[in-house]
Amino acid sequence: DLKIPFADAVKKFFNENSKESDPRKYMTPGKEAMKEIVKHKIEVCGSANIY
């Protein structure tokens, strides 16, 4: 569930910034995309704000 949004975000980054090669820059959009999916899954499972 996380690989596809990660890959899509990284592909989009490279389409917009084809000369960039710093992993800190191109990995960030992928990590953010995964973070949004995880947040959504936590809410769907009813696990948000239990602690």
mmCIF file of N, CA and C in Angstrom:
data_model
loop_
_atom_site.group_PDB
_atom_site.id
_atom_site.type_symbol
_atom_site.label_atom_id
_atom_site.label_comp_id
_atom_site.label_asym_id
_atom_site.label_seq_id
_atom_site.Cartn_x
_atom_site.Cartn_y
_atom_site.Cartn_z
ATOM 1 N N ASP A 1 0.806 -1.202 0.000
ATOM 2 C CA ASP A 1 0.000 0.000 0.000
ATOM 3 C C ASP A 1 0.851 1.269 0.000
ATOM 4 N N LEU A 2 2.076 1.153 0.471
ATOM 5 C CA LEU A 2 2.914 2.351 0.572
ATOM 6 C C LEU A 2 3.861 2.532 -0.610
ATOM 7 N N LYS A 3 4.194 1.447 -1.289
ATOM 8 C CA LYS A 3 5.179 1.539 -2.371
ATOM 9 C C LYS A 3 4.691 2.390 -3.542
ATOM 10 N N ILE A 4 3.433 2.230 -3.896
ATOM 11 C CA ILE A 4 2.912 2.945 -5.068
ATOM 12 C C ILE A 4 2.868 4.459 -4.836
ATOM 13 N N PRO A 5 2.290 4.944 -3.717
ATOM 14 C CA PRO A 5 2.311 6.400 -3.498
ATOM 15 C C PRO A 5 3.736 6.954 -3.382
ATOM 16 N N PHE A 6 4.634 6.174 -2.756
ATOM 17 C CA PHE A 6 6.026 6.597 -2.639
ATOM 18 C C PHE A 6 6.646 6.750 -4.026
ATOM 19 N N ALA A 7 6.508 5.721 -4.849
ATOM 20 C CA ALA A 7 7.089 5.746 -6.194
ATOM 21 C C ALA A 7 6.479 6.856 -7.044
ATOM 22 N N ASP A 8 5.171 7.035 -6.948
ATOM 23 C CA ASP A 8 4.511 8.092 -7.723
ATOM 24 C C ASP A 8 5.034 9.471 -7.335
ATOM 25 N N ALA A 9 5.217 9.702 -6.038
ATOM 26 C CA ALA A 9 5.706 11.002 -5.576
ATOM 27 C C ALA A 9 7.145 11.240 -6.027
ATOM 28 N N VAL A 10 7.975 10.205 -5.971
ATOM 29 C CA VAL A 10 9.364 10.352 -6.413
ATOM 30 C C VAL A 10 9.417 10.580 -7.927
ATOM 31 N N LYS A 11 8.602 9.852 -8.681
ATOM 32 C CA LYS A 11 8.552 10.053 -10.140
ATOM 33 C C LYS A 11 8.129 11.481 -10.474
ATOM 34 N N LYS A 12 7.108 11.966 -9.761
ATOM 35 C CA LYS A 12 6.635 13.333 -10.001
ATOM 36 C C LYS A 12 7.752 14.335 -9.710
ATOM 37 N N PHE A 13 8.480 14.106 -8.604
ATOM 38 C CA PHE A 13 9.583 14.997 -8.261
ATOM 39 C C PHE A 13 10.609 15.039 -9.392
ATOM 40 N N PHE A 14 10.989 13.863 -9.905
ATOM 41 C CA PHE A 14 11.994 13.822 -10.968
ATOM 42 C C PHE A 14 11.477 14.404 -12.274
ATOM 43 N N ASN A 15 10.182 14.285 -12.527
ATOM 44 C CA ASN A 15 9.620 14.915 -13.728
ATOM 45 C C ASN A 15 9.720 16.432 -13.649
ATOM 46 N N GLU A 16 9.599 16.962 -12.437
ATOM 47 C CA GLU A 16 9.651 18.410 -12.243
ATOM 48 C C GLU A 16 11.074 18.920 -12.000
ATOM 49 N N ASN A 17 11.969 18.044 -11.524
ATOM 50 C CA ASN A 17 13.342 18.428 -11.162
ATOM 51 C C ASN A 17 14.325 17.402 -11.728
ATOM 52 N N SER A 18 14.414 17.329 -13.018
ATOM 53 C CA SER A 18 15.182 16.254 -13.657
ATOM 54 C C SER A 18 16.685 16.287 -13.356
ATOM 55 N N LYS A 19 17.211 17.424 -12.980
ATOM 56 C CA LYS A 19 18.653 17.524 -12.727
ATOM 57 C C LYS A 19 19.017 17.257 -11.264
ATOM 58 N N GLU A 20 18.051 17.108 -10.410
ATOM 59 C CA GLU A 20 18.301 16.915 -8.975
ATOM 60 C C GLU A 20 18.786 15.492 -8.709
ATOM 61 N N SER A 21 19.772 15.343 -7.827
ATOM 62 C CA SER A 21 20.273 14.008 -7.497
ATOM 63 C C SER A 21 20.488 13.810 -5.997
ATOM 64 N N ASP A 22 20.114 14.785 -5.193
ATOM 65 C CA ASP A 22 20.282 14.687 -3.743
ATOM 66 C C ASP A 22 19.147 13.854 -3.153
ATOM 67 N N PRO A 23 19.466 12.690 -2.555
ATOM 68 C CA PRO A 23 18.411 11.831 -2.012
ATOM 69 C C PRO A 23 17.571 12.513 -0.928
ATOM 70 N N ARG A 24 18.162 13.457 -0.214
ATOM 71 C CA ARG A 24 17.389 14.159 0.815
ATOM 72 C C ARG A 24 16.251 14.947 0.200
ATOM 73 N N LYS A 25 16.427 15.384 -1.027
ATOM 74 C CA LYS A 25 15.387 16.169 -1.693
ATOM 75 C C LYS A 25 14.365 15.294 -2.392
ATOM 76 N N TYR A 26 14.807 14.226 -3.077
ATOM 77 C CA TYR A 26 13.831 13.426 -3.823
ATOM 78 C C TYR A 26 13.130 12.384 -2.977
ATOM 79 N N MET A 27 13.692 12.054 -1.807
ATOM 80 C CA MET A 27 13.019 11.093 -0.929
ATOM 81 C C MET A 27 11.927 11.764 -0.092
ATOM 82 N N THR A 28 12.056 13.047 0.162
ATOM 83 C CA THR A 28 11.090 13.756 1.004
ATOM 84 C C THR A 28 9.663 13.671 0.475
ATOM 85 N N PRO A 29 9.388 13.931 -0.802
ATOM 86 C CA PRO A 29 8.006 13.799 -1.278
ATOM 87 C C PRO A 29 7.474 12.374 -1.135
ATOM 88 N N GLY A 30 8.337 11.393 -1.329
ATOM 89 C CA GLY A 30 7.916 10.000 -1.168
ATOM 90 C C GLY A 30 7.552 9.686 0.269
ATOM 91 N N LYS A 31 8.367 10.166 1.204
ATOM 92 C CA LYS A 31 8.078 9.932 2.623
ATOM 93 C C LYS A 31 6.798 10.640 3.042
ATOM 94 N N GLU A 32 6.579 11.839 2.525
ATOM 95 C CA GLU A 32 5.353 12.575 2.852
ATOM 96 C C GLU A 32 4.119 11.847 2.317
ATOM 97 N N ALA A 33 4.229 11.289 1.117
ATOM 98 C CA ALA A 33 3.104 10.540 0.543
ATOM 99 C C ALA A 33 2.791 9.321 1.402
ATOM 100 N N MET A 34 3.833 8.627 1.860
ATOM 101 C CA MET A 34 3.616 7.461 2.724
ATOM 102 C C MET A 34 3.005 7.882 4.055
ATOM 103 N N LYS A 35 3.455 9.018 4.577
ATOM 104 C CA LYS A 35 2.940 9.493 5.858
ATOM 105 C C LYS A 35 1.435 9.737 5.782
ATOM 106 N N GLU A 36 0.977 10.313 4.676
ATOM 107 C CA GLU A 36 -0.460 10.574 4.516
ATOM 108 C C GLU A 36 -1.263 9.270 4.458
ATOM 109 N N ILE A 37 -0.736 8.254 3.785
ATOM 110 C CA ILE A 37 -1.420 6.961 3.715
ATOM 111 C C ILE A 37 -1.497 6.339 5.103
ATOM 112 N N VAL A 38 -0.403 6.386 5.850
ATOM 113 C CA VAL A 38 -0.380 5.807 7.196
ATOM 114 C C VAL A 38 -1.357 6.542 8.110
ATOM 115 N N LYS A 39 -1.388 7.871 8.032
ATOM 116 C CA LYS A 39 -2.346 8.640 8.839
ATOM 117 C C LYS A 39 -3.774 8.208 8.538
ATOM 118 N N HIS A 40 -4.075 8.063 7.254
ATOM 119 C CA HIS A 40 -5.422 7.652 6.849
ATOM 120 C C HIS A 40 -5.752 6.260 7.390
ATOM 121 N N LYS A 41 -4.823 5.334 7.285
ATOM 122 C CA LYS A 41 -5.067 3.964 7.758
ATOM 123 C C LYS A 41 -5.265 3.931 9.269
ATOM 124 N N ILE A 42 -4.522 4.752 9.993
ATOM 125 C CA ILE A 42 -4.676 4.822 11.448
ATOM 126 C C ILE A 42 -6.073 5.320 11.799
ATOM 127 N N GLU A 43 -6.545 6.329 11.083
ATOM 128 C CA GLU A 43 -7.889 6.853 11.335
ATOM 129 C C GLU A 43 -8.961 5.834 10.974
ATOM 130 N N VAL A 44 -8.794 5.148 9.838
ATOM 131 C CA VAL A 44 -9.778 4.159 9.389
ATOM 132 C C VAL A 44 -9.880 3.004 10.389
ATOM 133 N N CYS A 45 -8.759 2.610 10.957
ATOM 134 C CA CYS A 45 -8.747 1.494 11.912
ATOM 135 C C CYS A 45 -9.228 1.911 13.298
ATOM 136 N N GLY A 46 -9.474 3.191 13.488
ATOM 137 C CA GLY A 46 -9.946 3.670 14.781
ATOM 138 C C GLY A 46 -8.848 3.746 15.826
ATOM 139 N N SER A 47 -7.611 3.841 15.387
ATOM 140 C CA SER A 47 -6.488 3.867 16.318
ATOM 141 C C SER A 47 -5.981 5.276 16.608
ATOM 142 N N ALA A 48 -6.596 6.275 16.016
ATOM 143 C CA ALA A 48 -6.138 7.652 16.222
ATOM 144 C C ALA A 48 -6.532 8.137 17.614
ATOM 145 N N ASN A 49 -5.613 8.844 18.231
ATOM 146 C CA ASN A 49 -5.853 9.499 19.533
ATOM 147 C C ASN A 49 -6.292 8.541 20.633
ATOM 148 N N ILE A 50 -5.711 7.347 20.685
ATOM 149 C CA ILE A 50 -6.090 6.440 21.783
ATOM 150 C C ILE A 50 -5.175 6.614 22.991
ATOM 151 N N TYR A 51 -4.010 7.143 22.799
ATOM 152 C CA TYR A 51 -3.096 7.257 23.938
ATOM 153 C C TYR A 51 -3.086 8.642 24.481
#
